[in-house]
Short mmCIF file of N, CA and C in Angstrom, two decimals:
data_model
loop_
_atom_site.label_atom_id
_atom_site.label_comp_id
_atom_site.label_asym_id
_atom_site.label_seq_id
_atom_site.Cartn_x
_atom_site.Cartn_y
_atom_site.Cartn_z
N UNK A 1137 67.47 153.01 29.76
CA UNK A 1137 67.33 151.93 28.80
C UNK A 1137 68.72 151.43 28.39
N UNK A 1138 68.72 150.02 28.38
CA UNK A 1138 70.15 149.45 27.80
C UNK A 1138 69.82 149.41 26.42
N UNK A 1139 71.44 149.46 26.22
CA UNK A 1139 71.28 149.33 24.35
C UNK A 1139 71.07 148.42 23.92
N UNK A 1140 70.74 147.38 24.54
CA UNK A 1140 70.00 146.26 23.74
C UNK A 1140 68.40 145.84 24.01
N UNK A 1141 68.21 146.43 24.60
CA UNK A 1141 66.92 146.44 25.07
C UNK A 1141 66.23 146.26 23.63
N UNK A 1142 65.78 146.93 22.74
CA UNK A 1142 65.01 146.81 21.90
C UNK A 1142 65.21 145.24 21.25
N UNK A 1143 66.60 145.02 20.91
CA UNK A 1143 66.95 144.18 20.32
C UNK A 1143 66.42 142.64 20.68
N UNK A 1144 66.84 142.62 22.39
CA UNK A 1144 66.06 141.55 23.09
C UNK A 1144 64.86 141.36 22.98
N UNK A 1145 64.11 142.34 22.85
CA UNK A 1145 62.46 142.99 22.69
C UNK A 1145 61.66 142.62 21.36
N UNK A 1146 62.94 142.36 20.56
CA UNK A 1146 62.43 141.80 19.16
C UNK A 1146 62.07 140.23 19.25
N UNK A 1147 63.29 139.61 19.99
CA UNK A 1147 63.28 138.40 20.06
C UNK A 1147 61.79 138.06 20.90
N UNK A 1148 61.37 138.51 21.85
CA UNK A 1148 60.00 138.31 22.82
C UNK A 1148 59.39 138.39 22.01
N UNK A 1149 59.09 139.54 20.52
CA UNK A 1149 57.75 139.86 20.10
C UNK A 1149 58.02 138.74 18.80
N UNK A 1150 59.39 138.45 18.61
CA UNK A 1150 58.69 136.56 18.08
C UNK A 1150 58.50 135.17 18.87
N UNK A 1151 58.52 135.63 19.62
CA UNK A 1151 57.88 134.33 20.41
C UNK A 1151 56.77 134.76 20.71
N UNK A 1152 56.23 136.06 20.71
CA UNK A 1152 54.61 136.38 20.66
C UNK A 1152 54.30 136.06 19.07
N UNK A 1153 54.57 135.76 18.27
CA UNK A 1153 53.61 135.76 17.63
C UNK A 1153 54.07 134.26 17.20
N UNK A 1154 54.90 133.44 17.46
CA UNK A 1154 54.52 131.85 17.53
C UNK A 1154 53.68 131.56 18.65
N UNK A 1155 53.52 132.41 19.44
CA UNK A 1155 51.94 131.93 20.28
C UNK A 1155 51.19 132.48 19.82
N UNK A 1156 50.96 133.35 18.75
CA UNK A 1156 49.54 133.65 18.44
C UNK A 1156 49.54 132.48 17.44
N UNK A 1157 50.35 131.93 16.86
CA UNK A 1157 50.78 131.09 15.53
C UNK A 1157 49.62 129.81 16.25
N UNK A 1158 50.11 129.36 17.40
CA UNK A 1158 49.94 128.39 17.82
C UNK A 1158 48.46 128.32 18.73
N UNK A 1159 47.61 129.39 18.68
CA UNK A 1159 46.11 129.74 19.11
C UNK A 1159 46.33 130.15 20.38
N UNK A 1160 47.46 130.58 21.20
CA UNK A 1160 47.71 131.04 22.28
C UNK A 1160 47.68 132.77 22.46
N UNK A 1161 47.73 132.88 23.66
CA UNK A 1161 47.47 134.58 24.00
C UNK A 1161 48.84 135.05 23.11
N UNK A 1162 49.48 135.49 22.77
CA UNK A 1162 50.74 136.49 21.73
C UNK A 1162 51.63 136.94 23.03
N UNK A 1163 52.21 136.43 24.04
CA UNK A 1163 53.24 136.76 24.52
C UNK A 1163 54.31 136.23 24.35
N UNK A 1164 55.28 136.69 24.63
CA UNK A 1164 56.83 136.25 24.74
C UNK A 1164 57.77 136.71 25.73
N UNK A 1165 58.88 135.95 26.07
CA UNK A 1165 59.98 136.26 27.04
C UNK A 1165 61.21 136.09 26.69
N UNK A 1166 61.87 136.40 26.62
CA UNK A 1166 63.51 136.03 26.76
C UNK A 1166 64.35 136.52 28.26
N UNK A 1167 65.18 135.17 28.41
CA UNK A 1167 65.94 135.67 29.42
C UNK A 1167 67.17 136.15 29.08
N UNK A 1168 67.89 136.54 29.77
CA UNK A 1168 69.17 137.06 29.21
C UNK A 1168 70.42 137.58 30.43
N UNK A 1169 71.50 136.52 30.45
CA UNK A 1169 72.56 136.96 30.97
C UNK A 1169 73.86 137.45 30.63
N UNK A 1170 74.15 138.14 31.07
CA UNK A 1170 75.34 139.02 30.26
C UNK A 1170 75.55 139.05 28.94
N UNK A 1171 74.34 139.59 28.44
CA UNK A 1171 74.22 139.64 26.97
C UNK A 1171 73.78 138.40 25.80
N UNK A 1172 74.06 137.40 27.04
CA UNK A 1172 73.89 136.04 26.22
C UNK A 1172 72.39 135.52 26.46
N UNK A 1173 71.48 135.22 25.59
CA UNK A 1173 69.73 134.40 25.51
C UNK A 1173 69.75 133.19 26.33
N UNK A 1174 69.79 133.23 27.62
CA UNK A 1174 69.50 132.09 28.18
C UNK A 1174 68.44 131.06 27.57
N UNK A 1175 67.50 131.66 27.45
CA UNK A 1175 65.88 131.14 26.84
C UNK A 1175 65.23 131.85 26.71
N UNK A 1176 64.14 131.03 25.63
CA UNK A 1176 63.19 132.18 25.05
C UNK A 1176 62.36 131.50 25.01
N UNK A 1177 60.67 131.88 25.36
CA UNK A 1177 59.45 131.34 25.49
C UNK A 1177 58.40 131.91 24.67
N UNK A 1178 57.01 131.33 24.53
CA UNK A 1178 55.75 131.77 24.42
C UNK A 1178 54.54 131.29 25.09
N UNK A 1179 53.89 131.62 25.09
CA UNK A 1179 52.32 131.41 26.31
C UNK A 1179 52.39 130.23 26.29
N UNK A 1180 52.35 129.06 26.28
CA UNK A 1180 51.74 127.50 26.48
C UNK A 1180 50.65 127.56 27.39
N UNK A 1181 49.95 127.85 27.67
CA UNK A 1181 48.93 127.77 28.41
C UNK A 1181 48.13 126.87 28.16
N UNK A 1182 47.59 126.92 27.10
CA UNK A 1182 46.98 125.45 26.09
C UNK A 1182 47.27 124.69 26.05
N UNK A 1183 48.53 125.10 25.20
CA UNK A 1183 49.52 123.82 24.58
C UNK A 1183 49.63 122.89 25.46
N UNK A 1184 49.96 123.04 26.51
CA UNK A 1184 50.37 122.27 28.08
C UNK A 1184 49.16 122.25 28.35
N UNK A 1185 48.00 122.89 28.82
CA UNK A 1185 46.82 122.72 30.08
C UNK A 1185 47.48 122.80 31.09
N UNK A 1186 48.05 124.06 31.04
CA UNK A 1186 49.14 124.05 32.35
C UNK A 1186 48.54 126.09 32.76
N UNK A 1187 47.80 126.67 33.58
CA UNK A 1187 47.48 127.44 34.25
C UNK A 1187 48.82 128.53 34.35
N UNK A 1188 49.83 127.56 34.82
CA UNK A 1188 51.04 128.74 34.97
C UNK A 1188 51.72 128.51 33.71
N UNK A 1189 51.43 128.15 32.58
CA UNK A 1189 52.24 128.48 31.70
C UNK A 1189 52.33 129.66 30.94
N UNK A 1190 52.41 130.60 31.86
CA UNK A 1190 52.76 132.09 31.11
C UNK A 1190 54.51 131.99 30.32
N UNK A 1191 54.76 132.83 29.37
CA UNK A 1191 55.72 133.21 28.56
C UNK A 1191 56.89 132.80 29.59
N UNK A 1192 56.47 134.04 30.60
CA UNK A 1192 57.57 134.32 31.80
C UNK A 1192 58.03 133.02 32.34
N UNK A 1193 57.14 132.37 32.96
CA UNK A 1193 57.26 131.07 33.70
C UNK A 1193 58.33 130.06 32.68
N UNK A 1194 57.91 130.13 31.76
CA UNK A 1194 58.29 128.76 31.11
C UNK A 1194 59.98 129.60 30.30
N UNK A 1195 60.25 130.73 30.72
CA UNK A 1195 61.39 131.19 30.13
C UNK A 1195 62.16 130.77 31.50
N UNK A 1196 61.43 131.69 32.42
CA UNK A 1196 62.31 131.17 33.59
C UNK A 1196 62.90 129.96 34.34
N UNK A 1197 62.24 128.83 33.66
CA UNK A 1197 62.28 127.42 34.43
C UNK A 1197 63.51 126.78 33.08
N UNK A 1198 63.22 127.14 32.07
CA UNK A 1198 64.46 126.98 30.95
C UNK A 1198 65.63 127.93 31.34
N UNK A 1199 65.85 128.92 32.20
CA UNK A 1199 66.89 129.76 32.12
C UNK A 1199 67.74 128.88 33.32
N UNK A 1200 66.80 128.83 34.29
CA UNK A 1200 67.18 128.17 35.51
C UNK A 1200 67.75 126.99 35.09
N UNK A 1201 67.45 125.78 34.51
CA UNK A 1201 67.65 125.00 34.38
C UNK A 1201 69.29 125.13 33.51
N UNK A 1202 69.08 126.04 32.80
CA UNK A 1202 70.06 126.05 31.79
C UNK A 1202 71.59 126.18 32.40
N UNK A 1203 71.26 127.14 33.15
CA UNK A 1203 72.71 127.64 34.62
C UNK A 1203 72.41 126.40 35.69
N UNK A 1204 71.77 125.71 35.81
CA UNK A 1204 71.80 124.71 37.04
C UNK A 1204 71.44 125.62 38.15
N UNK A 1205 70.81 126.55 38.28
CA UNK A 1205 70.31 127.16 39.13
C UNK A 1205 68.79 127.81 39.17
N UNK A 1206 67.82 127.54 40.29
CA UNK A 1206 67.40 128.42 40.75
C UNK A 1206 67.18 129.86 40.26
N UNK A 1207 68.41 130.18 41.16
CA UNK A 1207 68.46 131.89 41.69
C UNK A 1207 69.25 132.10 39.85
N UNK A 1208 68.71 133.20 39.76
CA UNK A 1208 68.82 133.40 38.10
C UNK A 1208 69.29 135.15 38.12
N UNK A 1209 70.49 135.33 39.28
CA UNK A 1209 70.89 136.73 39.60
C UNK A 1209 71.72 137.24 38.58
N UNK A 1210 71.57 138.20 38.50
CA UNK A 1210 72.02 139.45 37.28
C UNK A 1210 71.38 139.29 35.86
N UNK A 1211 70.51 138.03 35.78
CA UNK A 1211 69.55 137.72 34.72
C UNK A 1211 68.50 139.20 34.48
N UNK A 1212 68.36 139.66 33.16
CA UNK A 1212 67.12 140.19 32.64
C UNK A 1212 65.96 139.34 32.32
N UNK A 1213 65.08 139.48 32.63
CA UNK A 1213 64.07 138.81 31.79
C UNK A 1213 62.97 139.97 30.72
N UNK A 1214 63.06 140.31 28.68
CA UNK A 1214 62.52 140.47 28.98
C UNK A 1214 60.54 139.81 28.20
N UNK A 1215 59.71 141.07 27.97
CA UNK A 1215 58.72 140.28 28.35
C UNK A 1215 57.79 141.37 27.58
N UNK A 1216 56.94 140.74 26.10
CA UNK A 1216 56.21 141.86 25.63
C UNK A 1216 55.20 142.39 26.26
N UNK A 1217 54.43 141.68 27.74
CA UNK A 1217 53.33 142.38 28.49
C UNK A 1217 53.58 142.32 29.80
N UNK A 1218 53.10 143.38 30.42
CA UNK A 1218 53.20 143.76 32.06
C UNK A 1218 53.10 142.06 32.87
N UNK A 1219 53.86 141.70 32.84
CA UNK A 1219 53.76 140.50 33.86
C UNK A 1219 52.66 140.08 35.08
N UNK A 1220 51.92 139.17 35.27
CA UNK A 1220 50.65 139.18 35.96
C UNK A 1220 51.63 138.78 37.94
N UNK A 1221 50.69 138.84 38.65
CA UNK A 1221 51.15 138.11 39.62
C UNK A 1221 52.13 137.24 40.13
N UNK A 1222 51.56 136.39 39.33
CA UNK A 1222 52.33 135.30 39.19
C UNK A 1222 53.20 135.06 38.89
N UNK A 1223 53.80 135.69 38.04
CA UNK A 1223 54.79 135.96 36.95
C UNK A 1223 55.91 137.33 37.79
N UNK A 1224 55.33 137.83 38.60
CA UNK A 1224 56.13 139.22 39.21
C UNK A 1224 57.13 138.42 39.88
N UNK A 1225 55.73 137.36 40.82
CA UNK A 1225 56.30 136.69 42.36
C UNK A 1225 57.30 135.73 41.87
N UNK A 1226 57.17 135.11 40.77
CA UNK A 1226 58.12 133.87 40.13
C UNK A 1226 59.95 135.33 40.03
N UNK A 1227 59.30 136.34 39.38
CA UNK A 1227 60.54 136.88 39.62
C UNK A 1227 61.63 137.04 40.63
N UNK A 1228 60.60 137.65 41.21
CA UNK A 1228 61.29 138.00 42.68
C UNK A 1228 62.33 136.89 43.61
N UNK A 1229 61.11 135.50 43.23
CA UNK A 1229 61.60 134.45 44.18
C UNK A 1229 63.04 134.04 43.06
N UNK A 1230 63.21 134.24 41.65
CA UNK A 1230 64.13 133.69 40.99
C UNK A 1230 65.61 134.74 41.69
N UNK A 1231 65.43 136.30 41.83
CA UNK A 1231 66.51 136.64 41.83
C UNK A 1231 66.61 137.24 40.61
N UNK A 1232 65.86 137.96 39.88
CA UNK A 1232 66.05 138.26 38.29
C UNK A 1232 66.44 140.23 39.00
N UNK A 1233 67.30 140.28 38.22
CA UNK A 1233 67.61 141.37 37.94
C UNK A 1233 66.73 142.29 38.04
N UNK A 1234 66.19 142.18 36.76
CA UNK A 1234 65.72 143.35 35.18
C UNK A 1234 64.56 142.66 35.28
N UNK A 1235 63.41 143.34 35.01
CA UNK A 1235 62.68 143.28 34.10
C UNK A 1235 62.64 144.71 33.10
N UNK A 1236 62.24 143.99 31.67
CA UNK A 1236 61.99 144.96 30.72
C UNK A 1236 60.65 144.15 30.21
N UNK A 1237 59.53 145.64 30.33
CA UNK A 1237 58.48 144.54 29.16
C UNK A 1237 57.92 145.71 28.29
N UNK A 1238 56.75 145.44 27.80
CA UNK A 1238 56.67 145.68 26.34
C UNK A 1238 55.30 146.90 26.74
N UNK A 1239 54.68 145.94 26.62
CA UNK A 1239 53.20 147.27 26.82
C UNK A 1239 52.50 146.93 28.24
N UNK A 1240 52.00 147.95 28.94
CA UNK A 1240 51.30 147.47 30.09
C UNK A 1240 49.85 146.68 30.04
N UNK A 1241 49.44 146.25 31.00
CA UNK A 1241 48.39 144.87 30.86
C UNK A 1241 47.52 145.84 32.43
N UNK A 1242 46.39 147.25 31.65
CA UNK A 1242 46.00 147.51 33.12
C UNK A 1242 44.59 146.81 33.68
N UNK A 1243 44.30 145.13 32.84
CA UNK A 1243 43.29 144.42 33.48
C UNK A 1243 44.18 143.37 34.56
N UNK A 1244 45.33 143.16 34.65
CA UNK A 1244 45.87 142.15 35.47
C UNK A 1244 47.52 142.18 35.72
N UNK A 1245 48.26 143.45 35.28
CA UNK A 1245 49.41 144.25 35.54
C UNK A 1245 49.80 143.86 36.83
N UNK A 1246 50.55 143.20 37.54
CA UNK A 1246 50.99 143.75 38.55
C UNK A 1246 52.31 144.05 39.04
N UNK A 1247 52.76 144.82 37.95
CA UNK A 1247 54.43 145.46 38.14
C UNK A 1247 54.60 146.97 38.24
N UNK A 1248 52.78 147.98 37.62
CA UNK A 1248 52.84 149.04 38.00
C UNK A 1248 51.37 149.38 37.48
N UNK A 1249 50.47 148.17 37.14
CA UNK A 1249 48.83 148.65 37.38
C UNK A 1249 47.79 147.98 38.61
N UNK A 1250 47.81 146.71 38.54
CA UNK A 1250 46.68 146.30 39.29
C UNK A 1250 47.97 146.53 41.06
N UNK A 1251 48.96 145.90 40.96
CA UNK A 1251 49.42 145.03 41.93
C UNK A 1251 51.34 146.23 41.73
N UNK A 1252 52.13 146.08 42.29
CA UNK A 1252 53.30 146.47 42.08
C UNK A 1252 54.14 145.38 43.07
N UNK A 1253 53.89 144.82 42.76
CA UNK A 1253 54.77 143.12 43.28
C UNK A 1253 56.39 143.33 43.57
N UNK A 1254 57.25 143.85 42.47
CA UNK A 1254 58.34 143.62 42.70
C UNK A 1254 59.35 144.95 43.17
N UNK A 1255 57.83 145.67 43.80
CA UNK A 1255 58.61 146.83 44.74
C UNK A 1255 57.79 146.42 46.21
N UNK A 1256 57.33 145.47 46.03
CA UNK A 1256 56.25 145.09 47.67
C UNK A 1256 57.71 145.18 48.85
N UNK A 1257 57.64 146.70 49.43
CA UNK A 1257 58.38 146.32 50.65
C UNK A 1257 58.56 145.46 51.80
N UNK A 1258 57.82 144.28 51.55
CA UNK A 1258 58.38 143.46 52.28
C UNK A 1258 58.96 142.01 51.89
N UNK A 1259 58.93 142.21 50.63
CA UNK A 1259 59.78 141.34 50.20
C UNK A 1259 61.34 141.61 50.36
N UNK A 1260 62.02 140.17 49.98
CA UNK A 1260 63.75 140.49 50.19
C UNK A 1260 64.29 141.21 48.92
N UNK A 1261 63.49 140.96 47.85
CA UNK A 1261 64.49 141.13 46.30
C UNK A 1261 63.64 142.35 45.63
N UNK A 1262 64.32 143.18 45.48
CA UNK A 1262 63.72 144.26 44.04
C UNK A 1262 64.33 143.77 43.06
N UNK A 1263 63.10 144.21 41.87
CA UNK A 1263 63.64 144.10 40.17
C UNK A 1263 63.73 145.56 39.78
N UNK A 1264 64.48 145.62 39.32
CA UNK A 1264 64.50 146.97 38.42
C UNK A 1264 63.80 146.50 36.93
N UNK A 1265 62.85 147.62 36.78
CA UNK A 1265 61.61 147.65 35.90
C UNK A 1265 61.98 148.75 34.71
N UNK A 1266 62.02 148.19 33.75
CA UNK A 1266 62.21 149.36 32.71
C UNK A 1266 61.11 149.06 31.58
N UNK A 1267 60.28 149.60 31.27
CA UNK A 1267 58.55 149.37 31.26
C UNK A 1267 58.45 150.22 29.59
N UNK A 1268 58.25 150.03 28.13
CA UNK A 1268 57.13 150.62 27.25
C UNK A 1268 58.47 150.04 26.37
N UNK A 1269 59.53 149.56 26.54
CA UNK A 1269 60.12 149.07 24.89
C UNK A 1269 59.16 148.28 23.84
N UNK A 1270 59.02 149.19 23.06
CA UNK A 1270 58.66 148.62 21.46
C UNK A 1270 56.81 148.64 22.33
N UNK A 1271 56.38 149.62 23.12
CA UNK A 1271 55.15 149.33 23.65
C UNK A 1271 53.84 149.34 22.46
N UNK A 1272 54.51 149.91 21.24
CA UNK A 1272 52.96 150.03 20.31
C UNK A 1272 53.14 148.34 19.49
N UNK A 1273 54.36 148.41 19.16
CA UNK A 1273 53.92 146.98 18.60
C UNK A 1273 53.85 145.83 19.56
N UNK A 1274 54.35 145.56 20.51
CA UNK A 1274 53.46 144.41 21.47
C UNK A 1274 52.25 144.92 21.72
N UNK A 1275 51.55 145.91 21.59
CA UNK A 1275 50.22 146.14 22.07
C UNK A 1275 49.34 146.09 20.71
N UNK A 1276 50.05 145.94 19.49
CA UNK A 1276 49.18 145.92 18.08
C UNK A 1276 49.63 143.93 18.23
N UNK A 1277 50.20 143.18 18.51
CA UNK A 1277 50.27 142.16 18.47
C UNK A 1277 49.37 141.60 19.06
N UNK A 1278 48.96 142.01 20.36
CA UNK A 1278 47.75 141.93 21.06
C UNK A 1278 46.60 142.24 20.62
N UNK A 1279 46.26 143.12 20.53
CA UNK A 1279 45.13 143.81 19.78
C UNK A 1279 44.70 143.19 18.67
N UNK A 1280 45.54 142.74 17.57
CA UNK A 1280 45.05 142.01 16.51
C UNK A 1280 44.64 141.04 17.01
N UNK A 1281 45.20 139.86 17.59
CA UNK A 1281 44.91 138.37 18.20
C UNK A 1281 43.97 138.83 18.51
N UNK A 1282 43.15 139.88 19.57
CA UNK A 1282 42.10 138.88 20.13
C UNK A 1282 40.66 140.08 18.77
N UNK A 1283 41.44 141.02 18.58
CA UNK A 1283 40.31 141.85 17.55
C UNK A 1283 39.74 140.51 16.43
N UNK A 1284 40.94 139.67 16.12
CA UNK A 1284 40.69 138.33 15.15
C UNK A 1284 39.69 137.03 15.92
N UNK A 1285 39.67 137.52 17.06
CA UNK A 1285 38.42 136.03 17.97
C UNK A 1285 37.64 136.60 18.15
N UNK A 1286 36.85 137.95 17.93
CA UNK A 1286 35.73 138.40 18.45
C UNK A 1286 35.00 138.43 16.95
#
């Protein structure tokens, strides 16, 4: 664990809860290069009617943009829930470092439940995965949101 890990981890679990603010699923992302917040996201999924607007996605396309690049190498991204598919493969293809996320997701995980995406040996890029920072409170951030729609 880096020593800032938690710290970054704080910043994700408020952008989870301006997406719960905002009637969205409670995730968040921050990117982060050499210590510095590239960008920081929350679910838009709604907000947009946009399918890929996970946390991740929409941190990553602000980080990219932000460096004029793409490839988003030695970047952390991190991320209060196990990243889905989509969100692994967006890594991989960015060049991200790090991932750090928050609590695991074992209905649609695929960084070390359903799927393990960004160790798929046949891809070109590994992420290094550092997996449960601050895992009870992103998982009580969750838990409340949807315990509050049922």
């Amino acid at each position: 664990m880096d020593a800032n890990d938690e710290r970054f981890m704080r910043l994700a679990l408020e952008e989870g809860h301006r997406a719960a603010e905002a009637g969205e699923v409670p995730v968040g992302a921050v990117a982060v290069l050499d210590g510095q917040v590239l960008a920081s996201a929350a679910n838009r999924t709604i907000t947009d009617s946009d399918p890929t607007a996970h946390a991740e996605m929409v941190a990553l396309r602000a980080a990219a943009k932000a460096i004029g690049n793409h490839r988003l190498t030695g970047t952390t991204l991190y991320v209060t829930l196990e990243p889905c598919a989509m969100c692994a493969g967006a890594l991989v293809h960015a060049r991200v470092a790090r991932l750090v996320y928050g609590c695991d997701d074992p209905k649609v995980g695929a960084v070390n439940w359903c799927l393990r995406v960004v160790e798929h040996p046949m891809l070109n890029h590994r992420v290094e995965v550092t997996a449960g920072i601050l895992a009870d409170e992103c998982s009580a951030l969750l838990r409340g949101f949807f315990e509050a729609r049922r």
